[in-house]
Amino acid sequence: MKVSLNNAKYTALLKGLHNAIALDYHYQMGLIYWTDVSMDEKPPPVHPTKFRTSISPSSAVELITTSALANYATEADVIRWGLESPGGVAVDWVHDIFFWTDSGTRRVEVATLDGSQRVIIASSDLDKPRAIVLHPGEAYVFWTDWGPKPKIERAEMDGSNRKIIVEESLFWPNGLCIDYTMSRLYWADAKHHVIETAKFDGTDRKKVISKGLPHPFAITLFEDAIYWTDWHTKSIATANKLTGTGMKIIHSGLHFPMDVHRLVYH
């Protein structure tokens, strides 16, 4: 759904989803990508080509083609096989590719926007990769892992120069986003009930919010504000990205709100 920051009104962008977890968009091309992890034994009839198995949930990374992100009419699966639990997706709007994490296959992968030229960029030493974000200008990809040894990693977009940048005092690092103006990474930890920030190498780590966060899931930034979804309060909330002050709920009454992204119309 789309939520207005001015009046908290919301509009359903697409109906009939089963268990949509993550999303991202390509504004210039008018595309929205999302992952849909369905626990149904059979795939929904509108997506007859989805991968399915009696052991793992059927899953897909999907796409809807839009007109300036306003006419949500046409949808198509772009990845139909080799998925188990895709929990994060990130679109590179510069190079026209997209990345996703899969905690079932324990992989981080990349493909072109139509799903072709698919490549695994990370598959070793991964347990439950979750959130993923990109910095096309720096050619960086970041992802969280909330397995037995929780961590936040960084790599080049081809998977090279991979390194752990944060691993202490982490438990459920769910949300992840980038402050492109300040060159900083933000993340939310649902177990420790905090939102933190650090430089791209993991240094200068700071707690931004450490109170009033029962179960933060996804986060995003716009100008001086940070926004996040919370499973416990079933809401979208906001606060100052530097001080954590001015916290308020902008929309409530949601059913397990998942991913959140800011969209600015020009």
XYZ file of C-alpha atoms in Angstrom:
266
model
C 0.000 0.000 0.000
C 0.940 3.649 -0.396
C 0.751 5.926 2.657
C 0.706 9.718 2.472
C 3.031 11.390 4.975
C 0.772 14.439 5.066
C -2.520 12.893 6.103
C -1.710 9.214 6.766
C -4.199 8.122 4.117
C -3.294 4.918 2.351
C -4.039 3.337 -0.998
C -3.803 -0.355 -1.837
C -1.411 -0.779 -4.749
C -2.047 -4.458 -5.367
C -4.456 -6.957 -3.887
C -4.486 -10.728 -3.704
C -0.941 -11.157 -2.382
C -0.284 -14.130 -0.124
C 2.705 -13.269 2.045
C 4.563 -10.311 0.562
C 7.708 -9.667 2.603
C 10.086 -7.269 0.863
C 9.821 -4.641 -1.854
C 11.813 -2.064 -3.768
C 11.224 0.013 -6.869
C 12.816 1.495 -9.980
C 11.267 4.945 -10.256
C 12.500 5.889 -13.721
C 11.270 2.656 -15.270
C 8.061 2.605 -13.240
C 8.667 -0.833 -11.740
C 7.972 -2.287 -8.316
C 9.607 -5.551 -7.254
C 8.476 -7.622 -4.310
C 8.958 -11.070 -2.823
C 5.930 -13.212 -2.014
C 6.537 -16.202 0.241
C 3.443 -18.398 0.215
C 2.936 -21.317 2.559
C 0.214 -22.747 0.334
C 0.748 -26.258 -0.980
C -0.250 -25.002 -4.419
C 0.615 -21.638 -5.951
C -2.131 -19.052 -6.493
C -3.913 -19.565 -9.821
C -2.869 -16.133 -11.081
C 0.764 -17.255 -10.875
C 0.697 -20.763 -12.334
C 4.430 -20.823 -13.047
C 5.623 -20.269 -9.480
C 8.113 -22.747 -8.102
C 6.541 -25.034 -5.521
C 7.522 -28.039 -3.432
C 5.932 -30.098 -0.684
C 8.902 -29.378 1.594
C 9.557 -25.670 1.130
C 7.061 -22.823 0.668
C 6.380 -21.636 -2.856
C 8.104 -18.340 -3.479
C 8.748 -15.772 -6.149
C 10.330 -12.443 -6.758
C 7.692 -10.580 -8.700
C 7.227 -7.406 -10.702
C 4.390 -5.105 -11.571
C 4.719 -2.788 -14.520
C 3.301 0.659 -13.869
C 2.907 4.065 -15.426
C 4.933 6.436 -13.248
C 4.146 4.101 -10.319
C 0.508 5.159 -10.555
C -1.247 2.519 -12.645
C -0.742 -0.823 -10.951
C -2.125 -3.056 -13.655
C 0.298 -5.609 -15.073
C 2.273 -8.114 -13.038
C 4.621 -10.932 -13.946
C 6.923 -13.336 -12.133
C 10.544 -12.564 -12.908
C 12.164 -15.340 -10.839
C 10.265 -18.641 -10.866
C 12.708 -21.267 -9.669
C 15.454 -21.929 -7.137
C 13.798 -19.928 -4.359
C 12.749 -20.982 -0.877
C 12.369 -17.961 1.393
C 13.364 -14.705 -0.339
C 13.230 -12.137 2.461
C 14.941 -9.083 0.995
C 15.086 -7.344 -2.380
C 16.991 -4.268 -3.585
C 16.932 -2.585 -6.995
C 20.003 -0.930 -8.525
C 18.426 1.941 -10.456
C 21.759 2.898 -12.062
C 22.816 -0.424 -13.563
C 19.283 -1.841 -13.975
C 19.774 -4.979 -11.923
C 18.251 -6.264 -8.698
C 19.513 -8.272 -5.745
C 17.743 -10.514 -3.249
C 18.458 -12.573 -0.158
C 17.079 -16.042 0.502
C 17.304 -17.507 4.006
C 16.183 -20.909 2.694
C 18.877 -21.329 0.062
C 21.299 -19.230 2.159
C 22.251 -17.106 -0.811
C 22.526 -13.535 -2.017
C 21.819 -13.303 -5.744
C 21.599 -10.725 -8.518
C 19.852 -10.636 -11.893
C 18.902 -8.186 -14.599
C 15.484 -6.567 -14.274
C 13.779 -9.243 -16.357
C 15.245 -12.026 -14.199
C 17.886 -13.133 -16.688
C 21.671 -13.270 -16.193
C 21.189 -14.555 -12.666
C 24.351 -14.842 -10.550
C 25.019 -15.952 -6.962
C 27.282 -13.383 -5.285
C 27.386 -14.939 -1.796
C 26.590 -18.461 -0.578
C 29.211 -19.379 2.028
C 29.026 -18.542 5.733
C 25.396 -17.441 5.452
C 22.635 -18.606 7.795
C 19.561 -16.392 7.497
C 20.295 -13.437 5.205
C 17.444 -10.949 5.458
C 17.478 -7.236 4.637
C 19.549 -5.942 1.709
C 20.399 -2.450 0.434
C 22.618 -1.018 -2.302
C 24.845 1.971 -2.917
C 25.312 2.058 -6.711
C 27.712 5.007 -6.520
C 30.110 3.090 -4.264
C 29.271 -0.290 -5.862
C 28.415 -1.632 -2.387
C 25.805 -4.172 -1.358
C 24.963 -4.603 2.334
C 22.875 -7.325 3.954
C 21.886 -8.518 7.411
C 22.058 -12.089 8.692
C 20.062 -13.067 11.780
C 21.287 -16.638 12.043
C 23.102 -18.135 15.081
C 25.900 -15.595 14.541
C 24.061 -12.391 13.606
C 25.976 -9.919 11.472
C 25.849 -7.179 8.882
C 28.045 -7.678 5.828
C 29.302 -5.549 2.972
C 30.607 -6.593 -0.434
C 31.222 -5.232 -3.889
C 28.271 -5.780 -6.215
C 30.043 -8.732 -7.828
C 30.466 -10.370 -4.408
C 34.161 -9.550 -4.065
C 35.817 -7.897 -1.059
C 33.158 -9.307 1.238
C 33.557 -8.450 4.917
C 31.633 -8.374 8.187
C 31.218 -4.770 9.316
C 28.990 -5.265 12.402
C 28.724 -8.405 14.529
C 28.692 -7.358 18.185
C 25.442 -6.785 20.118
C 23.212 -8.013 17.297
C 20.354 -10.495 17.533
C 17.567 -9.906 14.975
C 18.909 -7.291 12.542
C 15.806 -6.938 10.391
C 15.573 -3.521 8.764
C 18.400 -1.926 6.799
C 18.692 1.348 4.888
C 21.290 3.834 3.648
C 21.676 7.547 4.276
C 23.202 8.501 0.927
C 23.890 12.115 1.924
C 25.764 11.201 5.111
C 27.287 7.907 3.861
C 25.893 5.951 6.785
C 24.082 2.675 7.290
C 20.998 2.346 9.535
C 19.505 -0.875 10.887
C 16.805 -2.061 13.270
C 17.197 -4.933 15.741
C 13.859 -6.398 16.831
C 15.301 -8.351 19.770
C 17.337 -5.496 21.234
C 14.559 -2.984 20.413
C 16.931 -0.449 18.881
C 17.666 1.453 15.689
C 21.378 2.061 15.159
C 23.682 3.676 12.631
C 27.330 3.382 11.584
C 29.659 4.318 8.773
C 29.959 1.966 5.810
C 32.914 0.202 7.452
C 31.011 -0.343 10.710
C 32.859 2.322 12.682
C 31.287 5.244 14.552
C 28.384 3.054 15.651
C 25.608 4.928 17.460
C 22.189 4.153 18.913
C 19.548 6.440 17.439
C 16.463 5.041 19.188
C 16.507 2.640 22.130
C 13.033 3.143 23.620
C 9.545 2.598 22.290
C 10.519 -0.064 19.743
C 8.677 -3.291 20.633
C 9.401 -5.082 17.339
C 10.823 -2.917 14.523
C 10.948 -4.720 11.199
C 11.793 -2.479 8.219
C 13.216 1.047 8.024
C 13.687 3.796 5.464
C 14.944 7.392 5.404
C 13.736 10.650 3.918
C 15.623 13.909 4.541
C 16.064 14.188 8.345
C 13.487 11.550 9.263
C 13.614 7.820 9.710
C 10.511 5.665 9.242
C 9.937 2.113 10.401
C 7.300 -0.593 10.617
C 6.589 -2.356 13.909
C 4.941 -5.754 14.219
C 3.893 -5.280 17.844
C 2.226 -1.894 17.484
C 1.113 -2.769 13.918
C 2.107 0.681 12.791
C 4.427 2.905 10.774
C 6.315 5.410 12.924
C 8.868 8.167 12.423
C 11.535 10.110 14.334
C 14.555 12.322 13.695
C 17.340 10.266 12.097
C 20.110 11.962 14.096
C 18.626 12.310 17.582
C 15.686 9.917 17.648
C 13.490 12.716 18.949
C 10.012 13.604 17.748
C 8.891 9.996 17.628
C 5.297 9.555 16.497
C 3.061 7.010 14.805
C 1.880 8.126 11.372
C -0.302 5.123 10.594
C -1.674 2.359 12.812
C -4.047 -0.568 12.630
C -1.924 -2.487 10.127
C -1.673 -6.271 9.994
C 1.981 -7.228 10.392
C 3.426 -4.341 8.328
C 6.450 -5.567 6.422
C 8.797 -3.544 4.233
C 8.660 0.234 3.880
C 10.226 2.585 1.311
C 9.855 6.281 0.763
C 8.750 7.424 -2.668
C 9.234 11.046 -3.749
C 7.352 12.324 -6.789
C 9.089 15.010 -8.840
